[in-house]
Amino acid sequence: MVFQEQIFKQQELRVIYVNGQVFVGALNASAYEDSTVDWRAPGIEVGAWQNHQLPEELIRRIQTFMGQLGLLFGAFDFILTPSGDYVFLEVNPGGEWGMLERDLDLPISQAIADTLIP
């Protein structure tokens, strides 16, 4: 088991990294705060995904991290706290991204195709 202290959140972010490019979707945590501490729990209505711009420094850190790991794809989860801090939760080398492309019209599948077929 992995235990973590509770982190108060303003937004939860799904950040998709594809070969140097970063795509971001945000969920307003107040839309589901009474029902769960995790938007991924079954049966939770999370509301609409929103666009979000990460600070350039955080983008550079993600790019450096993925370069050090030698990975071309990763699905990151972050919490944006009410005080404006970004808290890294995890990176999944096979995480979901379709909802961001569908809801925010982000060209993630094109980025993946361009990476696979140079």
Coordinates of N, CA and C in Angstrom, one line a residue:
M1 N 0.8 -1.2 0.0 CA 0.0 0.0 0.0 C 0.9 1.2 0.0
V2 N 0.4 2.3 -0.6 CA 1.0 3.6 -0.7 C 0.1 4.5 0.0
F3 N 0.6 5.2 1.0 CA -0.2 6.3 1.7 C 0.4 7.6 1.5
Q4 N -0.4 8.6 1.4 CA 0.0 9.9 1.1 C -0.8 10.9 1.9
E5 N -0.2 12.0 2.4 CA -1.0 13.0 3.1 C -2.0 13.6 2.2
Q6 N -3.1 14.1 2.8 CA -4.1 14.7 2.0 C -3.6 16.1 1.5
I7 N -3.8 16.3 0.2 CA -3.4 17.6 -0.4 C -4.6 18.3 -0.8
F8 N -4.8 19.5 -0.3 CA -6.0 20.3 -0.7 C -5.8 20.8 -2.1
K9 N -6.8 20.8 -2.9 CA -6.7 21.0 -4.3 C -7.7 22.0 -4.8
Q10 N -7.2 22.8 -5.7 CA -8.1 23.7 -6.5 C -8.4 23.0 -7.8
Q11 N -7.4 22.4 -8.4 CA -7.6 21.7 -9.7 C -6.7 20.4 -9.7
E12 N -7.2 19.5 -10.4 CA -6.4 18.3 -10.7 C -6.0 18.4 -12.2
L13 N -4.8 18.1 -12.5 CA -4.3 18.2 -13.9 C -3.9 16.9 -14.4
R14 N -4.2 16.6 -15.7 CA -3.7 15.5 -16.4 C -2.8 16.1 -17.5
V15 N -1.5 15.8 -17.4 CA -0.5 16.4 -18.4 C 0.0 15.3 -19.2
I16 N -0.2 15.4 -20.5 CA 0.3 14.4 -21.5 C 1.5 14.9 -22.1
Y17 N 2.6 14.1 -22.1 CA 3.9 14.4 -22.7 C 4.0 13.5 -23.9
V18 N 4.3 14.1 -25.0 CA 4.6 13.3 -26.2 C 5.8 13.9 -26.9
N19 N 6.9 13.3 -26.8 CA 8.2 13.6 -27.5 C 8.5 15.1 -27.4
G20 N 8.4 15.7 -26.2 CA 8.8 17.1 -26.0 C 7.6 18.0 -25.9
Q21 N 6.4 17.6 -26.4 CA 5.2 18.4 -26.4 C 4.4 18.1 -25.1
V22 N 3.8 19.1 -24.6 CA 3.0 19.0 -23.4 C 1.5 19.4 -23.7
F23 N 0.6 18.6 -23.3 CA -0.8 18.9 -23.4 C -1.5 18.8 -22.0
V24 N -2.3 19.7 -21.7 CA -2.8 19.8 -20.3 C -4.3 19.9 -20.3
G25 N -4.9 19.1 -19.4 CA -6.3 19.3 -19.0 C -6.5 19.4 -17.6
A26 N -7.5 20.3 -17.1 CA -7.7 20.5 -15.7 C -9.1 20.2 -15.3
L27 N -9.3 19.7 -14.1 CA -10.6 19.5 -13.5 C -10.7 20.4 -12.3
N28 N -11.9 21.1 -12.2 CA -12.1 21.9 -11.1 C -12.5 21.0 -9.9
A29 N -11.7 21.0 -8.9 CA -11.8 20.0 -7.8 C -13.1 20.3 -7.0
S30 N -13.7 21.5 -7.0 CA -14.9 21.7 -6.3 C -16.1 21.0 -6.9
A31 N -16.0 20.6 -8.1 CA -17.1 19.9 -8.7 C -17.4 18.5 -8.1
Y32 N -16.4 17.9 -7.5 CA -16.5 16.6 -6.9 C -15.9 16.4 -5.5
E33 N -15.7 17.5 -4.8 CA -15.0 17.5 -3.6 C -15.7 16.8 -2.5
D34 N -17.1 16.8 -2.5 CA -17.9 16.2 -1.5 C -17.9 14.7 -1.6
S35 N -17.6 14.1 -2.8 CA -17.8 12.7 -3.1 C -16.5 11.9 -3.0
T36 N -15.4 12.5 -3.2 CA -14.2 11.7 -3.3 C -12.9 12.5 -3.2
V37 N -11.8 11.9 -3.0 CA -10.5 12.6 -3.0 C -9.8 12.3 -4.3
D38 N -10.4 11.5 -5.2 CA -9.8 11.1 -6.4 C -10.8 11.1 -7.6
W39 N -10.5 11.9 -8.6 CA -11.5 12.0 -9.7 C -11.6 10.7 -10.5
R40 N -10.7 9.7 -10.3 CA -10.7 8.5 -11.1 C -11.6 7.4 -10.5
A41 N -12.2 7.7 -9.3 CA -13.0 6.7 -8.7 C -14.3 6.4 -9.5
P42 N -14.7 5.2 -9.7 CA -15.9 4.8 -10.5 C -17.1 5.6 -10.0
G43 N -17.9 6.0 -11.0 CA -19.2 6.7 -10.7 C -19.1 8.1 -10.3
I44 N -17.9 8.7 -10.4 CA -17.7 10.1 -10.0 C -18.0 11.0 -11.2
E45 N -18.8 12.0 -11.1 CA -19.1 13.0 -12.1 C -18.1 14.1 -11.9
V46 N -17.1 14.3 -12.8 CA -16.1 15.3 -12.6 C -16.3 16.6 -13.2
G47 N -17.3 16.8 -14.0 CA -17.5 18.0 -14.7 C -16.7 18.0 -16.0
A48 N -16.6 19.2 -16.6 CA -15.9 19.4 -17.9 C -14.4 19.6 -17.7
W49 N -13.6 19.0 -18.6 CA -12.2 19.3 -18.6 C -12.0 20.7 -19.1
Q50 N -11.0 21.4 -18.6 CA -10.7 22.8 -19.0 C -9.3 22.9 -19.4
N51 N -9.0 23.8 -20.3 CA -7.6 24.1 -20.7 C -6.8 24.7 -19.5
H52 N -5.6 24.4 -19.5 CA -4.7 25.0 -18.4 C -3.3 25.2 -19.0
Q53 N -2.7 26.3 -18.7 CA -1.3 26.6 -19.1 C -0.4 26.4 -17.9
L54 N 0.6 25.4 -18.1 CA 1.6 25.2 -17.0 C 2.6 26.3 -17.1
P55 N 3.3 26.6 -16.0 CA 4.4 27.5 -16.0 C 5.5 26.9 -16.8
E56 N 6.3 27.8 -17.5 CA 7.4 27.3 -18.4 C 8.4 26.5 -17.6
E57 N 8.7 26.9 -16.4 CA 9.6 26.1 -15.6 C 9.2 24.7 -15.4
L58 N 7.9 24.5 -15.1 CA 7.4 23.1 -14.9 C 7.4 22.3 -16.2
I59 N 7.1 23.0 -17.3 CA 7.2 22.3 -18.6 C 8.7 21.8 -18.8
R60 N 9.6 22.7 -18.6 CA 11.1 22.3 -18.8 C 11.4 21.1 -17.8
R61 N 10.9 21.2 -16.6 CA 11.2 20.1 -15.7 C 10.6 18.7 -16.2
I62 N 9.4 18.8 -16.7 CA 8.8 17.6 -17.3 C 9.6 17.1 -18.4
Q63 N 10.0 18.0 -19.3 CA 10.8 17.6 -20.5 C 12.2 17.0 -20.1
T64 N 12.8 17.5 -19.1 CA 14.1 17.0 -18.6 C 13.9 15.6 -17.9
F65 N 12.8 15.5 -17.1 CA 12.5 14.3 -16.4 C 12.3 13.1 -17.4
M66 N 11.5 13.4 -18.5 CA 11.2 12.4 -19.5 C 12.5 12.1 -20.3
G67 N 13.3 13.1 -20.6 CA 14.6 12.8 -21.3 C 15.5 11.9 -20.4
Q68 N 15.5 12.2 -19.1 CA 16.4 11.3 -18.3 C 15.9 9.9 -18.2
L69 N 14.6 9.7 -18.3 CA 14.0 8.4 -18.3 C 14.1 7.7 -19.7
G70 N 14.3 8.5 -20.7 CA 14.3 8.0 -22.1 C 12.9 7.6 -22.6
L71 N 11.9 8.3 -22.1 CA 10.5 8.0 -22.5 C 10.0 9.1 -23.5
L72 N 9.2 8.7 -24.5 CA 8.6 9.6 -25.4 C 7.2 9.9 -25.1
F73 N 6.6 9.1 -24.2 CA 5.2 9.4 -23.8 C 5.0 9.2 -22.3
G74 N 4.2 10.0 -21.7 CA 3.9 9.8 -20.3 C 2.6 10.6 -20.0
A75 N 1.8 10.1 -19.1 CA 0.6 10.8 -18.6 C 0.9 11.1 -17.1
F76 N 1.0 12.4 -16.8 CA 1.3 12.9 -15.5 C 0.1 13.3 -14.8
D77 N 0.0 13.2 -13.5 CA -1.0 13.7 -12.7 C -0.4 14.7 -11.7
F78 N -1.0 15.9 -11.6 CA -0.6 16.9 -10.7 C -1.8 17.4 -10.0
I79 N -1.6 18.0 -8.8 CA -2.6 18.8 -8.1 C -2.1 20.2 -8.1
L80 N -3.0 21.1 -8.4 CA -2.8 22.6 -8.2 C -3.5 22.9 -6.9
T81 N -2.7 23.4 -5.9 CA -3.3 23.7 -4.6 C -3.9 25.1 -4.6
P82 N -4.7 25.4 -3.7 CA -5.3 26.7 -3.6 C -4.3 27.8 -3.5
S83 N -3.1 27.5 -3.0 CA -2.0 28.5 -2.9 C -1.2 28.6 -4.1
G84 N -1.5 27.8 -5.2 CA -0.8 28.0 -6.4 C 0.4 27.0 -6.6
D85 N 0.5 26.1 -5.7 CA 1.7 25.1 -5.8 C 1.2 24.0 -6.7
Y86 N 2.2 23.4 -7.5 CA 1.9 22.2 -8.3 C 2.5 21.1 -7.5
V87 N 1.7 20.0 -7.3 CA 2.2 18.9 -6.6 C 2.2 17.7 -7.5
F88 N 3.3 17.1 -7.8 CA 3.5 15.9 -8.7 C 3.0 14.7 -7.9
L89 N 2.1 13.9 -8.6 CA 1.6 12.7 -8.0 C 2.2 11.5 -8.7
E90 N 2.2 11.4 -10.0 CA 2.8 10.3 -10.7 C 2.9 10.5 -12.2
V91 N 3.6 9.7 -12.8 CA 3.7 9.6 -14.3 C 3.4 8.2 -14.7
N92 N 2.5 8.0 -15.6 CA 2.1 6.7 -16.1 C 2.6 6.6 -17.6
P93 N 3.4 5.6 -17.9 CA 3.8 5.5 -19.3 C 2.8 5.0 -20.3
G94 N 1.6 4.7 -19.8 CA 0.5 4.2 -20.6 C -0.8 4.8 -20.2
G95 N -0.8 6.0 -19.7 CA -2.0 6.7 -19.1 C -3.0 7.2 -20.2
E96 N -4.2 7.4 -19.7 CA -5.3 7.8 -20.6 C -5.2 9.3 -21.0
W97 N -5.6 9.5 -22.2 CA -5.5 10.9 -22.8 C -6.7 11.2 -23.7
G98 N -7.5 10.2 -24.1 CA -8.6 10.5 -25.0 C -9.6 11.5 -24.6
M99 N -9.8 11.6 -23.3 CA -10.8 12.6 -22.9 C -10.3 14.0 -23.1
L100 N -9.0 14.2 -23.0 CA -8.5 15.6 -23.3 C -8.6 15.9 -24.8
E101 N -8.3 15.0 -25.6 CA -8.4 15.2 -27.0 C -9.8 15.5 -27.4
R102 N -10.7 14.7 -26.9 CA -12.2 14.8 -27.2 C -12.7 16.1 -26.6
D103 N -12.5 16.4 -25.4 CA -13.1 17.6 -24.8 C -12.4 18.9 -25.0
L104 N -11.1 18.9 -25.3 CA -10.4 20.1 -25.4 C -9.8 20.3 -26.8
D105 N -10.1 19.3 -27.7 CA -9.6 19.4 -29.1 C -8.1 19.5 -29.1
L106 N -7.4 18.8 -28.2 CA -5.9 18.8 -28.2 C -5.4 17.7 -29.2
P107 N -4.4 18.0 -30.0 CA -3.9 17.1 -31.1 C -3.0 16.0 -30.5
I108 N -3.4 15.3 -29.5 CA -2.5 14.3 -28.9 C -2.3 13.1 -29.8
S109 N -3.3 12.6 -30.5 CA -3.1 11.5 -31.3 C -2.2 11.8 -32.5
Q110 N -2.3 13.1 -33.0 CA -1.4 13.5 -34.1 C 0.0 13.5 -33.6
A111 N 0.2 14.0 -32.4 CA 1.6 14.1 -31.9 C 2.2 12.7 -31.7
I112 N 1.3 11.7 -31.3 CA 1.8 10.4 -31.1 C 2.1 9.8 -32.5
A113 N 1.2 10.0 -33.5 CA 1.5 9.5 -34.9 C 2.7 10.1 -35.4
D114 N 2.9 11.4 -35.2 CA 4.1 12.1 -35.7 C 5.4 11.5 -35.1
T115 N 5.3 11.1 -33.9 CA 6.5 10.5 -33.1 C 6.7 9.1 -33.7
L116 N 5.7 8.3 -33.9 CA 5.8 7.0 -34.4 C 6.3 6.9 -35.9
I117 N 5.8 7.8 -36.7 CA 6.1 7.8 -38.1 C 6.8 9.1 -38.5
P118 N 8.1 9.2 -38.3 CA 8.8 10.5 -38.5 C 8.9 10.9 -39.9

